[in-house]
Coordinates of C-alpha atoms in Angstrom, one line a residue:
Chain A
X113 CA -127.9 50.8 65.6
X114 CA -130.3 48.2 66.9
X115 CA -132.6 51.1 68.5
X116 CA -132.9 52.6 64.8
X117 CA -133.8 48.8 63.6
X118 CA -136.5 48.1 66.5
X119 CA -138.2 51.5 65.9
X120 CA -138.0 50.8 61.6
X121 CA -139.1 47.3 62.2
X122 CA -142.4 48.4 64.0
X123 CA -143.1 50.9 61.4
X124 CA -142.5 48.4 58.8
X125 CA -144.9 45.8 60.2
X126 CA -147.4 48.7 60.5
X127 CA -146.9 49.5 56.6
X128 CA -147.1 45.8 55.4
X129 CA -150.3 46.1 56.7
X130 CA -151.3 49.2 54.7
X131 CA -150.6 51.8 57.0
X132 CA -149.5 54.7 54.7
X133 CA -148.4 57.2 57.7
X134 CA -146.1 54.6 58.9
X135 CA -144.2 54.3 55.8
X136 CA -144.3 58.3 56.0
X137 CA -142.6 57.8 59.5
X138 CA -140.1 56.0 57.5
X139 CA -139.4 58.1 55.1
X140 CA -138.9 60.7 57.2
X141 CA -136.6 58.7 59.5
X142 CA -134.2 57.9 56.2
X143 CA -135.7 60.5 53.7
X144 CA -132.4 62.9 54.1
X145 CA -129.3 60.4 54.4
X146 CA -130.6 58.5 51.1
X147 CA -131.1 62.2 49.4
X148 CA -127.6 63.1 50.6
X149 CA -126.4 59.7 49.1
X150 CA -128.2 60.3 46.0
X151 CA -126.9 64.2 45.4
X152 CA -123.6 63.4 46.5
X153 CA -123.7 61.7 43.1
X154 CA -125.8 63.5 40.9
X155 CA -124.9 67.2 40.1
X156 CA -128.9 68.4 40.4
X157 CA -130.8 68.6 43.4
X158 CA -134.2 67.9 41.6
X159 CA -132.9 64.6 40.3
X160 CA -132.0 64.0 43.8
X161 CA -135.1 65.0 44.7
X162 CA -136.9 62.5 42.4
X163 CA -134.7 59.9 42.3
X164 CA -135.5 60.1 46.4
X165 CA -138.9 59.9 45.7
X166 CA -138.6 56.8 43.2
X167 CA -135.7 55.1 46.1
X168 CA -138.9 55.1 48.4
X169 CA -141.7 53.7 45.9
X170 CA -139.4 51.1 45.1
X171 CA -139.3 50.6 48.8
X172 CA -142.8 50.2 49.3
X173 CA -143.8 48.2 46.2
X174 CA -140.8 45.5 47.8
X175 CA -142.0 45.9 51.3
X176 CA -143.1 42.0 51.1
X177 CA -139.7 41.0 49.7
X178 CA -137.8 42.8 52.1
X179 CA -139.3 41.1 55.1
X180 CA -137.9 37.4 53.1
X181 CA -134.0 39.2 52.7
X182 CA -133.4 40.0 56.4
X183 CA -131.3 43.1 56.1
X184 CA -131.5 46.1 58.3
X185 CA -133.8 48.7 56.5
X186 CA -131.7 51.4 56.2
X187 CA -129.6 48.8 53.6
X188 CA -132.4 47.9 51.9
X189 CA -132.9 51.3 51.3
X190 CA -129.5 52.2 50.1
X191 CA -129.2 49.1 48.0
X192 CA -132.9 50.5 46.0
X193 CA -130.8 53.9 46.2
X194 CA -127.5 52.6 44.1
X195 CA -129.6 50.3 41.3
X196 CA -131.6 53.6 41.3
X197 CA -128.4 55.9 40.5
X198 CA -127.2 53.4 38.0
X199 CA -130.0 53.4 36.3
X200 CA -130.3 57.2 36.5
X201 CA -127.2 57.3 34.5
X202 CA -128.3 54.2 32.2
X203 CA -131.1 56.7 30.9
X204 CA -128.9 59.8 31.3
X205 CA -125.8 58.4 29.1
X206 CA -123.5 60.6 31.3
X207 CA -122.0 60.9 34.5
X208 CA -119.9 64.3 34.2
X209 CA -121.0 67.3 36.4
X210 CA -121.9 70.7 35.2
X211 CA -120.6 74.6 36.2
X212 CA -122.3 75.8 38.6
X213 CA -123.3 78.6 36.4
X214 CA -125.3 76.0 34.4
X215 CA -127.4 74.7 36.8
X216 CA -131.0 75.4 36.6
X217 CA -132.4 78.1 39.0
X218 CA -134.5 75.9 40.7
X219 CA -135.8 77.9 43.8
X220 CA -138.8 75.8 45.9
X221 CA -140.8 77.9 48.2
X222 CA -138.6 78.0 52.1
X223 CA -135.4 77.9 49.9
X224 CA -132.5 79.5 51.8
X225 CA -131.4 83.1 50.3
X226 CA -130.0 82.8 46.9
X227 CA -126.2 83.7 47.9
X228 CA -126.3 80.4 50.5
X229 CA -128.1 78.5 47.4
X230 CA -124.9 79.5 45.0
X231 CA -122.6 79.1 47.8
X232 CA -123.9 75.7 48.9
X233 CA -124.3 74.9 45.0
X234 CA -120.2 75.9 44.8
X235 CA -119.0 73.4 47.8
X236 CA -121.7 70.8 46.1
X237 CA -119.9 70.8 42.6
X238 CA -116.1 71.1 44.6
X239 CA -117.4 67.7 46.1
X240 CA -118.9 65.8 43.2
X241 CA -115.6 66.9 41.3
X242 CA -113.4 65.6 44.0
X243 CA -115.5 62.1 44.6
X244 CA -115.8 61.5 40.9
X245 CA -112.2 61.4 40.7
X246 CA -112.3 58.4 42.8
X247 CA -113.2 54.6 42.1
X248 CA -116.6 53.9 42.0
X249 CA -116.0 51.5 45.5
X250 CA -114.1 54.3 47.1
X251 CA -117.2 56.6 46.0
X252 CA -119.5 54.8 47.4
X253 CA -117.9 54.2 51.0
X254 CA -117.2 58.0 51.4
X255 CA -120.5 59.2 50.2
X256 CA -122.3 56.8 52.9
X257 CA -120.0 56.7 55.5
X258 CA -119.2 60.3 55.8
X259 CA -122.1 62.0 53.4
X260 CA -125.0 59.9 54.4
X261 CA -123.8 58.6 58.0
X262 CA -124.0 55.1 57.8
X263 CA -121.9 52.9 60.6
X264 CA -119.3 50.6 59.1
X265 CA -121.7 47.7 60.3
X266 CA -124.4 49.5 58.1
X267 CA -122.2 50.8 55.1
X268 CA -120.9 46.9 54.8
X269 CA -124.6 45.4 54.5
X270 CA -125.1 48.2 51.8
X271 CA -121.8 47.2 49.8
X272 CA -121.8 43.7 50.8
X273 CA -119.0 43.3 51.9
X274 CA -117.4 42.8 55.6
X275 CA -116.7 45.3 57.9
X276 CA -113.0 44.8 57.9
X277 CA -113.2 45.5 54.5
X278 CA -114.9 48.3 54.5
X279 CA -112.6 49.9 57.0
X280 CA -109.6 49.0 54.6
X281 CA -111.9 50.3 51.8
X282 CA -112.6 53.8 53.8
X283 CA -109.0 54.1 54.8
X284 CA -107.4 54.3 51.2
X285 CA -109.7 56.1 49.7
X286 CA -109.5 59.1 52.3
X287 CA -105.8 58.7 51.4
X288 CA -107.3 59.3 47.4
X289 CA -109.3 61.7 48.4
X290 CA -106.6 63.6 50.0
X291 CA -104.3 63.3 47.3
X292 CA -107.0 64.6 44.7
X293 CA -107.5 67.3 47.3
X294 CA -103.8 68.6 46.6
X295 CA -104.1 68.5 43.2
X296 CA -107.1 70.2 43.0
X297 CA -105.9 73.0 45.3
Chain B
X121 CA -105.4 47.6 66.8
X122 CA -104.9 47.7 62.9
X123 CA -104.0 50.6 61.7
X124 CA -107.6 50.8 59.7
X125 CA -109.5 50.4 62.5
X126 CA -107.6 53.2 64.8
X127 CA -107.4 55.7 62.4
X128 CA -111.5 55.0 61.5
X129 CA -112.3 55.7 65.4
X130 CA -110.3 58.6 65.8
X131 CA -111.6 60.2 62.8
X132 CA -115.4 59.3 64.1
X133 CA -114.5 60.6 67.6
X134 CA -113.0 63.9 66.2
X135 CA -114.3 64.9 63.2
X136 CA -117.2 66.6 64.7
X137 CA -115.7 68.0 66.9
X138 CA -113.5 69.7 64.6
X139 CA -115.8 70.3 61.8
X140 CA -117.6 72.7 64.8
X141 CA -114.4 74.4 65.7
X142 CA -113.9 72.7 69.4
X143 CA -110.8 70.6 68.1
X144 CA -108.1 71.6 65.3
X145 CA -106.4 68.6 63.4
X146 CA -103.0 69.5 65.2
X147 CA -104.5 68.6 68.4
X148 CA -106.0 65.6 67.8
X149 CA -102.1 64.7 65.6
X150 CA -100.5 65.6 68.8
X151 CA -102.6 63.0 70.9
X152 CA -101.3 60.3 68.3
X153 CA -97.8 61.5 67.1
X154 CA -97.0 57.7 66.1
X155 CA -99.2 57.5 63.7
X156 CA -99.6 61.0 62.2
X157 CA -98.6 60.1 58.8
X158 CA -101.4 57.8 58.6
X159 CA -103.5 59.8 60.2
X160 CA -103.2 63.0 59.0
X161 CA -104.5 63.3 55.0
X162 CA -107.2 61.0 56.6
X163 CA -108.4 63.2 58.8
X164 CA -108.3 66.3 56.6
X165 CA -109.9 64.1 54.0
X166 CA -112.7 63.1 56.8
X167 CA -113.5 67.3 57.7
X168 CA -113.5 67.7 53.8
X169 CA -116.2 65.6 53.6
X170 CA -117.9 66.0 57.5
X171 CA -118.4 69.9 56.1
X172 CA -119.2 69.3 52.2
X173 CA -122.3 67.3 54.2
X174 CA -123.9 70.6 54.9
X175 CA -123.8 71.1 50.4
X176 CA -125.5 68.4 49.8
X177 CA -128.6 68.5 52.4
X178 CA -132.3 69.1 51.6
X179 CA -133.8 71.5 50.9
X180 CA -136.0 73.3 53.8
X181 CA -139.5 71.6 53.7
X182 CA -138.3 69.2 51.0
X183 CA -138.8 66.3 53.2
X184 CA -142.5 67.6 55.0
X185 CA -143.7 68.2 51.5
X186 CA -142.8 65.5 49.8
X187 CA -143.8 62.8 52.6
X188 CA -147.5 64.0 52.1
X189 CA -146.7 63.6 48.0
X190 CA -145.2 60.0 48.5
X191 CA -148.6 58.9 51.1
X192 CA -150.6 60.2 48.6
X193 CA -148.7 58.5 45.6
X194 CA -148.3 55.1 47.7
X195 CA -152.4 55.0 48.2
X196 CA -153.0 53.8 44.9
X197 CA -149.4 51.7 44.8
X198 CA -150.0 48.4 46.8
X199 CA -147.0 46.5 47.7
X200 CA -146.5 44.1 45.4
X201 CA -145.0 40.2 46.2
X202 CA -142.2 38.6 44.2
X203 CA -145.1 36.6 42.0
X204 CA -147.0 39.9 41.2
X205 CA -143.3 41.8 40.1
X206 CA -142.3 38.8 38.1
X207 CA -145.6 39.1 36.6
X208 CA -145.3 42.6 36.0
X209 CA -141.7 42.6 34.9
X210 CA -142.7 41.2 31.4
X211 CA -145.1 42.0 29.0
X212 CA -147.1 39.3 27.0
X213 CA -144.4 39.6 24.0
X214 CA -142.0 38.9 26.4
X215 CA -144.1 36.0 27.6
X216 CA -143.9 34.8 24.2
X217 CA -140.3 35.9 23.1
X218 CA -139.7 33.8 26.7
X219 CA -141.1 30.7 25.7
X220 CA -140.7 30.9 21.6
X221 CA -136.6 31.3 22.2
X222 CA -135.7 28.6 23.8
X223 CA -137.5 26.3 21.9
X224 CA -136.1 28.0 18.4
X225 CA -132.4 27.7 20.0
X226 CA -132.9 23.9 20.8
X227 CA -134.3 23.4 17.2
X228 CA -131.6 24.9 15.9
X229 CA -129.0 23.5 17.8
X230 CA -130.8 19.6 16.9
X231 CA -130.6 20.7 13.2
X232 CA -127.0 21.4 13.5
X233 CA -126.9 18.3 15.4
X234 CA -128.7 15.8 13.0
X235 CA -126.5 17.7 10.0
X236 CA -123.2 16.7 11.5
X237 CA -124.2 13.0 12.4
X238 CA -125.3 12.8 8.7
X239 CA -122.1 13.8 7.2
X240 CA -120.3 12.1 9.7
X241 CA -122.0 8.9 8.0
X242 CA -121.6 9.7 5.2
X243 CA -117.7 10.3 5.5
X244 CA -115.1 7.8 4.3
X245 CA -111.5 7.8 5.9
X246 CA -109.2 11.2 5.4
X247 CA -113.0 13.1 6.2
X248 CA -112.4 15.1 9.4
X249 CA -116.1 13.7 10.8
X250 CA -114.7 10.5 9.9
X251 CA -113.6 9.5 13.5
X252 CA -116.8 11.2 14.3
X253 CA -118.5 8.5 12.8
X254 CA -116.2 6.1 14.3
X255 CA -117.6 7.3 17.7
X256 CA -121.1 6.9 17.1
X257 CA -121.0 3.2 15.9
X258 CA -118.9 2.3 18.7
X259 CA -121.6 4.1 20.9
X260 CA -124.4 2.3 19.1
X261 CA -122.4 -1.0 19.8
X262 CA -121.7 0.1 23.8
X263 CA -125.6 0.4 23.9
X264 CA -126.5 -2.6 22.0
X265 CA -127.2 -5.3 24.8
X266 CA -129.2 -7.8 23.2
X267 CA -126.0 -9.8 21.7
X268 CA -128.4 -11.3 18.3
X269 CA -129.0 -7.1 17.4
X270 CA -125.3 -6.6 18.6
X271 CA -124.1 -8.9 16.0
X272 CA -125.7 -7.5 13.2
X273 CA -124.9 -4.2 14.2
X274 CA -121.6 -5.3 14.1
X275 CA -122.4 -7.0 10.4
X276 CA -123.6 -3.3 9.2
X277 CA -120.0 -2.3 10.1
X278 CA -118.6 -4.4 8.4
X279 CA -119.6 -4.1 5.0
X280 CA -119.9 -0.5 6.0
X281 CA -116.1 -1.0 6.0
X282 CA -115.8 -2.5 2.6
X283 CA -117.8 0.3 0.7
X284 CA -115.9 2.5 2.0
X285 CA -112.6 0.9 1.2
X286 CA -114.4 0.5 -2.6
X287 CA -114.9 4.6 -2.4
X288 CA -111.7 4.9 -1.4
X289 CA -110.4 3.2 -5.0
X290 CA -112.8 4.6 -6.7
X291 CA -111.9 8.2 -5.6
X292 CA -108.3 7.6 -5.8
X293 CA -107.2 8.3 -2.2
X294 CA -104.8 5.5 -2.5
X295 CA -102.7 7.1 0.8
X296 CA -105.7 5.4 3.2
X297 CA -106.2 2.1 1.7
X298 CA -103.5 0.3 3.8
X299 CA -105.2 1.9 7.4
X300 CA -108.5 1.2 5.4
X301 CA -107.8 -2.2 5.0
X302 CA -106.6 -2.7 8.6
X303 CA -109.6 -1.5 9.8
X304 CA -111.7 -3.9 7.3
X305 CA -110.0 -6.7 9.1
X306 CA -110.5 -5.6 12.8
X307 CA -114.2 -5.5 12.2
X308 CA -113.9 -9.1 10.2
X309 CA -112.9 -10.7 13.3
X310 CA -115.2 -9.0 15.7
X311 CA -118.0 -10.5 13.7
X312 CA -116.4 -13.3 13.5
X313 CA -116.2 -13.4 17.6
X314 CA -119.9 -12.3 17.3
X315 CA -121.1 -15.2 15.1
X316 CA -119.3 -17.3 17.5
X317 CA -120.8 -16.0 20.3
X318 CA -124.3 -16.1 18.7
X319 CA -124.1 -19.6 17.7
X320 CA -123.1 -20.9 21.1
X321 CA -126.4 -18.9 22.6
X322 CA -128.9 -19.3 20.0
X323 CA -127.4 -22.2 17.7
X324 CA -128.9 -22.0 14.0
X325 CA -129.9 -18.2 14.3
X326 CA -126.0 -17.5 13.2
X327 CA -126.9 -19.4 9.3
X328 CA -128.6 -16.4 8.2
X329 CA -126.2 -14.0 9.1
X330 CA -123.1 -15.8 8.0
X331 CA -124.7 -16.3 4.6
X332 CA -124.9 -12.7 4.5
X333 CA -121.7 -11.7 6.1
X334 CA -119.6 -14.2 3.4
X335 CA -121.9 -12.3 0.5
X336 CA -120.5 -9.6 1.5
X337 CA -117.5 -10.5 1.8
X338 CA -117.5 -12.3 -1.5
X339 CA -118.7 -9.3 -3.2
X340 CA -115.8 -7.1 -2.1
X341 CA -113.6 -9.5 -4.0
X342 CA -114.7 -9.5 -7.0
X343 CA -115.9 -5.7 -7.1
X344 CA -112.1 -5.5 -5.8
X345 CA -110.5 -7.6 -8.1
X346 CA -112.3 -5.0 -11.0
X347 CA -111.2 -2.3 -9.8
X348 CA -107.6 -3.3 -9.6
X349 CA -107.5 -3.6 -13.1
X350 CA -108.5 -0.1 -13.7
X351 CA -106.3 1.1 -10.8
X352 CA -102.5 2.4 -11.1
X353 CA -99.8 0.0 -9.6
X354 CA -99.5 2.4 -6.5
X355 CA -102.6 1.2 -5.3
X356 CA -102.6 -2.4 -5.8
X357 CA -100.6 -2.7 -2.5
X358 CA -103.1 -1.9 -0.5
X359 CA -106.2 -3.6 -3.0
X360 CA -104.2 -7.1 -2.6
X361 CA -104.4 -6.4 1.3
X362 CA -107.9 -5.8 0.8
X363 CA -108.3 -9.0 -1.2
X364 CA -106.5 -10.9 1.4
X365 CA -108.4 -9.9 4.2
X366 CA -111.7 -10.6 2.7
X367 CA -110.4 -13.6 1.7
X368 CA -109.4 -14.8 4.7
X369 CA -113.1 -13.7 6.0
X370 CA -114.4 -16.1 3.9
X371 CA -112.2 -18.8 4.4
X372 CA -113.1 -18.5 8.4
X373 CA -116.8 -18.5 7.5
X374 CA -117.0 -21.4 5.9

């Protein structure tokens, strides 16, 4: 999306130079496809919360680096966003989800009504069960091409790898996916 | 088209579409009926995940309130360069551990160095650091250019030659004498060749050395000729060819 990378390039150059609402633009911009990335993984919405947070420090402590790399923003972004979710389950020791039931009741002020929390909550851990049955690879190129909305162009600078192969990638893991859906149902 | 790439744009042309209810997946199969095995767990697949989107969005206000907590946050958090984070990465023990480990490891690894080169002197044939040593005098001899210090190089190898053959009586490893003694000879002649070569280049520099080479030599014998008196018959095979060779040493000095 070259119109996405002019508009983030601008506000970059604005928050090399210190400009703190720019980088606020930015976070904005990419705020909710790196939190969607992030919970899609993680089976609490305050670590995703945080660990969104921590994604965007990491950002802007690296601004000057990423300037030297070349690599659309929304991929240096996501790249911050994986080493940040391996680490999150470095410290964490454990990558299994939890029952709904035991999730904390963690209610922020302008939360939905509680039924849509426990019904959203419901389709969340039917997700994270289903993707966690998959590779780690296959994971990942669901979670950002579908979950988080990347392009193939996009999702193949985040994994590094061409876009021919992310296609190939994305196309047997639906096929996974699909057969993990039937067991599951 | 490859199969990959079709199926990918017709799920990203559809899956909206039928995530919102304006397209089922039988309609979109019907529009590609040659490929609807392919396409069809994909697709499902695809609307699994296009609505399971909606599960894992923020909160409402997550994002206003926590932009002001991040431009707050970043106020006190310059950007740092690569220099500063390299910096910052390691604390002054790690400094320290940085600098002290290599320099442990490479003492180390020169100990363990400088221990095997010393038994590899010290070895006599049958040692396995025996051909070790072998290696390192030929190296010393590769790297020996001037030819007066080459010769005596080559002197020092030669009566390292006879002490060991003496060892080898004396310890009763009467099995290597024969090879022993056939290695005694090789590096006769090549001092032999090396005094020769010395005395063409720098005549009367070669006295000295040949007075000590047929010392040597001379020595051998009659240390040689003791031992085979102590020594069981099996061994006076190769003692003779000892004998001989030194002998002959001596014979060519003179």
């Amino acid at each position: 999306m070259p119109g996405r990378q002019d508009k983030d390039y601008e506000l970059i150059k604005k928050a090399q130079h210190g400009d703190h609402s720019a980088f606020g633009d930015l976070y904005e911009n990419h705020a909710p496809s790196i939190f969607r990335y992030l919970y899609a993984h993680l089976d609490n919405q305050m670590d995703a919360e945080d660990l969104t947070g921590e994604v965007f420090l990491k950002a802007w402590q690296s601004l000057p680096k990423y300037t030297e790399r070349g690599v659309p923003f929304l991929a240096f972004l996501f790249r911050i966003a994986r080493n940040t979710l391996v680490d999150h389950y470095r410290q964490n020791n454990r990558q299994e989800s939890k029952d709904p039931e035991e999730m904390d009741g963690y209610r922020a002020e302008g939360n939905p009504e509680p039924v849509d929390v426990i019904g959203s909550q419901i389709e969340h851990q039917k997700l994270l069960r289903l993707l966690q049955k998959l590779r780690p690879d296959y994971q990942t190129v669901l979670t950002l091409r579908f979950i988080s909305e990347l392009s193939p162009e996009e999702t193949s600078q985040v994994m590094k790898r061409s876009v021919g192969a992310i296609r190939v990638l994305q196309h047997r893991a639906l096929a996974d996916l699909r057969k993990e859906m039937d067991k599951v149902s | 088209m490859k199969i990959e790439r079709q199926v990918d744009q017709i799920i990203n042309e559809n899956v909206t579409a039928i995530a919102a209810g304006d397209e089922s997946v039988e309609s979109i199969l019907a529009r590609y009926p040659k490929i609807e095995a392919e396409l069809r767990p994909r697709l499902e697949a695809a609307i699994l995940l296009q609505q399971a989107r909606y599960s894992v969005a923020t909160r409402p206000g997550f994002i206003h309130d926590s932009r002001k907590y991040l431009e707050t946050k970043i106020v006190s958090m310059p950007p740092r360069y690569s220099w500063q984070r390299i910096i910052m990465r390691y604390t002054p023990q790690r400094w320290v551990f940085n600098l002290i480990a290599p320099v442990i490891v490479l003492l180390m690894l020169a100990l363990v160095v400088n221990s095997t080169l010393l038994t590899a002197r010290l070895s006599i044939p049958g040692d396995p650091l025996f051909s070790t040593k072998l290696l390192i005098e030929d190296i010393q001899l590769a790297f020996t250019l001037n030819q007066v210090d080459k010769t005596n190089l080559q002197m020092q190898q030669t009566q390292e030659r006879t002490l060991e053959f003496v060892e080898l009586v004396m310890e009763g490893d009467y099995d290597y004498l024969p090879a022993a003694a056939g290695r005694m000879e090789a590096e006769i002649i090549a001092s032999l060749h090396a005094l020769n070569t010395v005395s063409m280049n720098s005549p009367g520099v070669e006295l000295t050395m040949v007075a000590k080479l047929s010392d040597t030599l001379t020595n051998e014998i009659q240390m040689l000729n003791m031992l085979k008196a102590t020594s069981p018959n099996s061994a006076h095979a190769g003692i003779n060819l000892a004998i001989q060779v030194a002998r002959s040493g001596v014979l060519a000095l003179h």
